[in-house]
CSV table of C-alpha atoms in Angstrom, one decimal:
chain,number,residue,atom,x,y,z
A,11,UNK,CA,11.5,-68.0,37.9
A,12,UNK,CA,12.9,-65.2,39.9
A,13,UNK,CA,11.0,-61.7,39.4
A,14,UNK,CA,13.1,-58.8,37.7
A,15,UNK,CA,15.8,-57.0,40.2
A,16,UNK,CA,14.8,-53.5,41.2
A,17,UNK,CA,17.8,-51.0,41.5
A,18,UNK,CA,18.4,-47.5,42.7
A,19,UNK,CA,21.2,-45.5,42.1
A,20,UNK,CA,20.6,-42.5,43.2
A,21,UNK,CA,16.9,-43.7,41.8
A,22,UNK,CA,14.9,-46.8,41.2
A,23,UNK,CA,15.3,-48.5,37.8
A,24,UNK,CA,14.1,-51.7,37.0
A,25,UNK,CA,16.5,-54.7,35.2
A,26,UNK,CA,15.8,-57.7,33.7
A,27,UNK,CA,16.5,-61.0,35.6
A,28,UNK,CA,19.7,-62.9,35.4
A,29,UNK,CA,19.4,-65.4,32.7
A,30,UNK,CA,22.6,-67.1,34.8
A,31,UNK,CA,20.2,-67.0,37.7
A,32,UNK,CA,17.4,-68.7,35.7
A,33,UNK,CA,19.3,-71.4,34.5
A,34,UNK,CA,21.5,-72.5,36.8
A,35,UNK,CA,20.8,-75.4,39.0
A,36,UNK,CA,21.0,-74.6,42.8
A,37,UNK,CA,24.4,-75.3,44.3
A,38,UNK,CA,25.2,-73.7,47.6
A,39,UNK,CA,23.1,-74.5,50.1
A,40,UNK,CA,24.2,-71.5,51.8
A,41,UNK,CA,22.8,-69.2,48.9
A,42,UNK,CA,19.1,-70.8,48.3
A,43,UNK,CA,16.3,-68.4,49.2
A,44,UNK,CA,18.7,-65.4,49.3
A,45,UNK,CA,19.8,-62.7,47.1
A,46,UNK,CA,23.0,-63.0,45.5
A,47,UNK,CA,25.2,-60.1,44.8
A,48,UNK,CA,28.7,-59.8,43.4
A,49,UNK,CA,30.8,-57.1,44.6
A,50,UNK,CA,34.2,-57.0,42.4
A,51,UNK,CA,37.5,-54.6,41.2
A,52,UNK,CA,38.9,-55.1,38.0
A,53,UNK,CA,42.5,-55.4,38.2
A,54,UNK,CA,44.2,-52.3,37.1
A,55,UNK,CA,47.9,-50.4,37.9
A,56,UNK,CA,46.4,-47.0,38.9
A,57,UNK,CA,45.5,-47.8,42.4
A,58,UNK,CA,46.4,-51.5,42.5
A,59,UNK,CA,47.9,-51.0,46.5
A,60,UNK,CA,44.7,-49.6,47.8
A,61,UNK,CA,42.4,-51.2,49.6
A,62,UNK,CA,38.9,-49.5,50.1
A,63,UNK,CA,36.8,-50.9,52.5
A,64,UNK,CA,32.9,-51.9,51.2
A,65,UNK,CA,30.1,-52.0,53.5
A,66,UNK,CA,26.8,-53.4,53.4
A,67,UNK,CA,24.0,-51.7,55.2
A,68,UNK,CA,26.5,-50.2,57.1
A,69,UNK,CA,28.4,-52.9,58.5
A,70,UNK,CA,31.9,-53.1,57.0
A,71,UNK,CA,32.0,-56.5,55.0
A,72,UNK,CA,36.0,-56.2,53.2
A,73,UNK,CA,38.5,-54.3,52.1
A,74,UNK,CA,38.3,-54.2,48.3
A,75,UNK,CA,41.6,-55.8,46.9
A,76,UNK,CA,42.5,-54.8,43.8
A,77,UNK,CA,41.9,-57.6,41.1
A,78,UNK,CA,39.4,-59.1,43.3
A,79,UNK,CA,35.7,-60.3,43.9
A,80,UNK,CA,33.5,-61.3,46.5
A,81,UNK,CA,30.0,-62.3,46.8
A,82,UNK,CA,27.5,-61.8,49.4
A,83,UNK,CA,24.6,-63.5,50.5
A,84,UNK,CA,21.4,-61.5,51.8
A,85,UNK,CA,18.2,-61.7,52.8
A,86,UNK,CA,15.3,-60.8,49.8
A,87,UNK,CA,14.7,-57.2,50.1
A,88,UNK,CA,16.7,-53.9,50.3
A,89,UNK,CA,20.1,-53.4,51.2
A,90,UNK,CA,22.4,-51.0,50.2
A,91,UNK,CA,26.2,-51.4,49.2
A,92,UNK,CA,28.5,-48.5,50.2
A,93,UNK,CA,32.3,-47.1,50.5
A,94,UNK,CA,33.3,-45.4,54.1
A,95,UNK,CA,31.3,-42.0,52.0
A,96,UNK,CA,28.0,-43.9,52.5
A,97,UNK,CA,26.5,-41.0,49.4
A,98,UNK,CA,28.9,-43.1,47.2
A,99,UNK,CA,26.2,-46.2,47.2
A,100,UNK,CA,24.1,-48.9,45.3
A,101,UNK,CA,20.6,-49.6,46.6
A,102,UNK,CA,19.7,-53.0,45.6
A,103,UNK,CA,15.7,-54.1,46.0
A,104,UNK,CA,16.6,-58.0,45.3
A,105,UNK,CA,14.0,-61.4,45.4
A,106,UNK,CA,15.3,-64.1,46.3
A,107,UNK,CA,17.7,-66.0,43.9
A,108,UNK,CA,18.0,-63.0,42.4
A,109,UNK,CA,21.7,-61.9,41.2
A,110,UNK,CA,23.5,-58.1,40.7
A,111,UNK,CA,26.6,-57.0,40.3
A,112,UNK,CA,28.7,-54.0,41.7
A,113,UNK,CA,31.8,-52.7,40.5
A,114,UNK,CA,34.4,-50.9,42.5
A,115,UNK,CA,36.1,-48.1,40.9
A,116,UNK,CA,38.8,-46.0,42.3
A,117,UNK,CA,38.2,-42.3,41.4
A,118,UNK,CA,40.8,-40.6,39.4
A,119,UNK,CA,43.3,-38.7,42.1
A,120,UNK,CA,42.0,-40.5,45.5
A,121,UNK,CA,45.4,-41.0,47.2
A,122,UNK,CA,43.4,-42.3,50.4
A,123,UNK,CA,41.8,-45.8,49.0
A,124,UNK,CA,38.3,-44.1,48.2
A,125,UNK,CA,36.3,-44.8,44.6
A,126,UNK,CA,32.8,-45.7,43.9
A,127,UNK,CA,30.4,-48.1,43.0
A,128,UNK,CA,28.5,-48.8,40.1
A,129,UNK,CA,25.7,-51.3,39.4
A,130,UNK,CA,27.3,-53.6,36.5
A,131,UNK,CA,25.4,-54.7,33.7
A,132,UNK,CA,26.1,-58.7,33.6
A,133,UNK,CA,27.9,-58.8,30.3
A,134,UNK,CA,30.8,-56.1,31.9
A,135,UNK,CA,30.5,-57.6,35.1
A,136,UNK,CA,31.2,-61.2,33.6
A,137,UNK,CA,34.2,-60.2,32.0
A,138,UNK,CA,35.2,-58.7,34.9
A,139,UNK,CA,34.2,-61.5,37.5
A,140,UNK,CA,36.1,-63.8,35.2
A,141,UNK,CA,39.6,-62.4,35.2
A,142,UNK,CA,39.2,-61.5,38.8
A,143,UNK,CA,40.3,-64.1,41.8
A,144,UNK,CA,38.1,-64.5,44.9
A,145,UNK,CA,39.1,-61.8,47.7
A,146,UNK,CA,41.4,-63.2,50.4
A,147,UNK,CA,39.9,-64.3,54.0
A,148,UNK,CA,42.0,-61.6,55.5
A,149,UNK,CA,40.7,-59.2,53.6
A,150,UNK,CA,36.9,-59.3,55.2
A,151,UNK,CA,36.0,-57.6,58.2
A,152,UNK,CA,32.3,-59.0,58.6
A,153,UNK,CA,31.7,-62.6,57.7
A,154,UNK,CA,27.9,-63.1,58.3
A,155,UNK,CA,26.8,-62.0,54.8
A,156,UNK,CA,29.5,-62.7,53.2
A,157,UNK,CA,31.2,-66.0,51.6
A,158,UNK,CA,34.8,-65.9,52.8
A,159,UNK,CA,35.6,-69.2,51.5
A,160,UNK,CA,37.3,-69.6,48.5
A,161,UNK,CA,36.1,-72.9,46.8
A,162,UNK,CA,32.3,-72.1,47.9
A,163,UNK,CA,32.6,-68.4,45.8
A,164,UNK,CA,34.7,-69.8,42.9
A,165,UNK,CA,31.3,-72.4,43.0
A,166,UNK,CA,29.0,-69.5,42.7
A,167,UNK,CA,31.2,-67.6,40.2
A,168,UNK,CA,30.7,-71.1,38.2
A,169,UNK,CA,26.9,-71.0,38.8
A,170,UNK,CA,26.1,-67.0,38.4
A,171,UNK,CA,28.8,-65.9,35.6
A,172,UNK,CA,28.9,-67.2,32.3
């Protein structure tokens, strides 16, 4: 079984492992022996025409849609998740088969498509991920790390969030 995730924000913190994660039986070939992480925007009115751009390790991935997820796929170790104002961040320390969650929040007043991002616990994030639809191809910038296809992250939404 997969060793707990290890988390900063702003700090480390330690969390327990994904029981999704645990359980699940391998299905993307693309995802096994990597880090799985699910980068999402609940669907609200405030906002909903903005579109933020998320990067990973400093190489914009997407811009964030609003109602919308997207997973990536990385290497074990650390990487950090960030907005254009790289201080607004998630630092992820991740094994492989490991699974997190970030939420993307506008902040209240941004007229210019900024917010932040939070580390989800997996019972928010679930019922998040759930109403949410996979982000659209056109919306990614960088497709190494991320999965841009549609059927293959509805298949890992299947497999990670229950």
């Amino acid at each position: 079984p997969p060793t707990p995730a290890r988390f900063a924000q702003d700090k480390t913190q330690s969390a327990p492992p994904s029981a999704a994660a645990e359980s699940a039986p391998a299905e993307s070939a693309r995802a096994e022996g990597k880090a799985v992480v699910f980068v999402y925007r609940p669907g609200k009115f405030v906002g909903r025409a903005l579109e933020p751009s998320v990067f990973c390790d400093g190489v914009e991935v997407a811009r964030m849609d609003n109602g919308r997820f997207f997973v990536l796929l990385l290497e074990p170790g650390e990487h950090r998740i960030h907005t254009t104002e790289e201080y607004k961040r998630v630092d992820l320390k991740l094994g492989a088969g490991e699974v997190a969650f970030v939420r993307f929040r506008l902040e209240a007043g941004m007229m210019k498509g900024r917010g932040n991002l939070y580390l989800a616990d997996e019972a928010d994030a679930f019922k998040d991920i759930k109403k949410a639809k996979p982000l659209g191809a056109d919306k990614f910038k960088d497709t190494k790390l991320a999965v841009v296809d549609k059927a293959e992250a509805e298949a890992l939404r299947k497999k990670y969030v229950k």
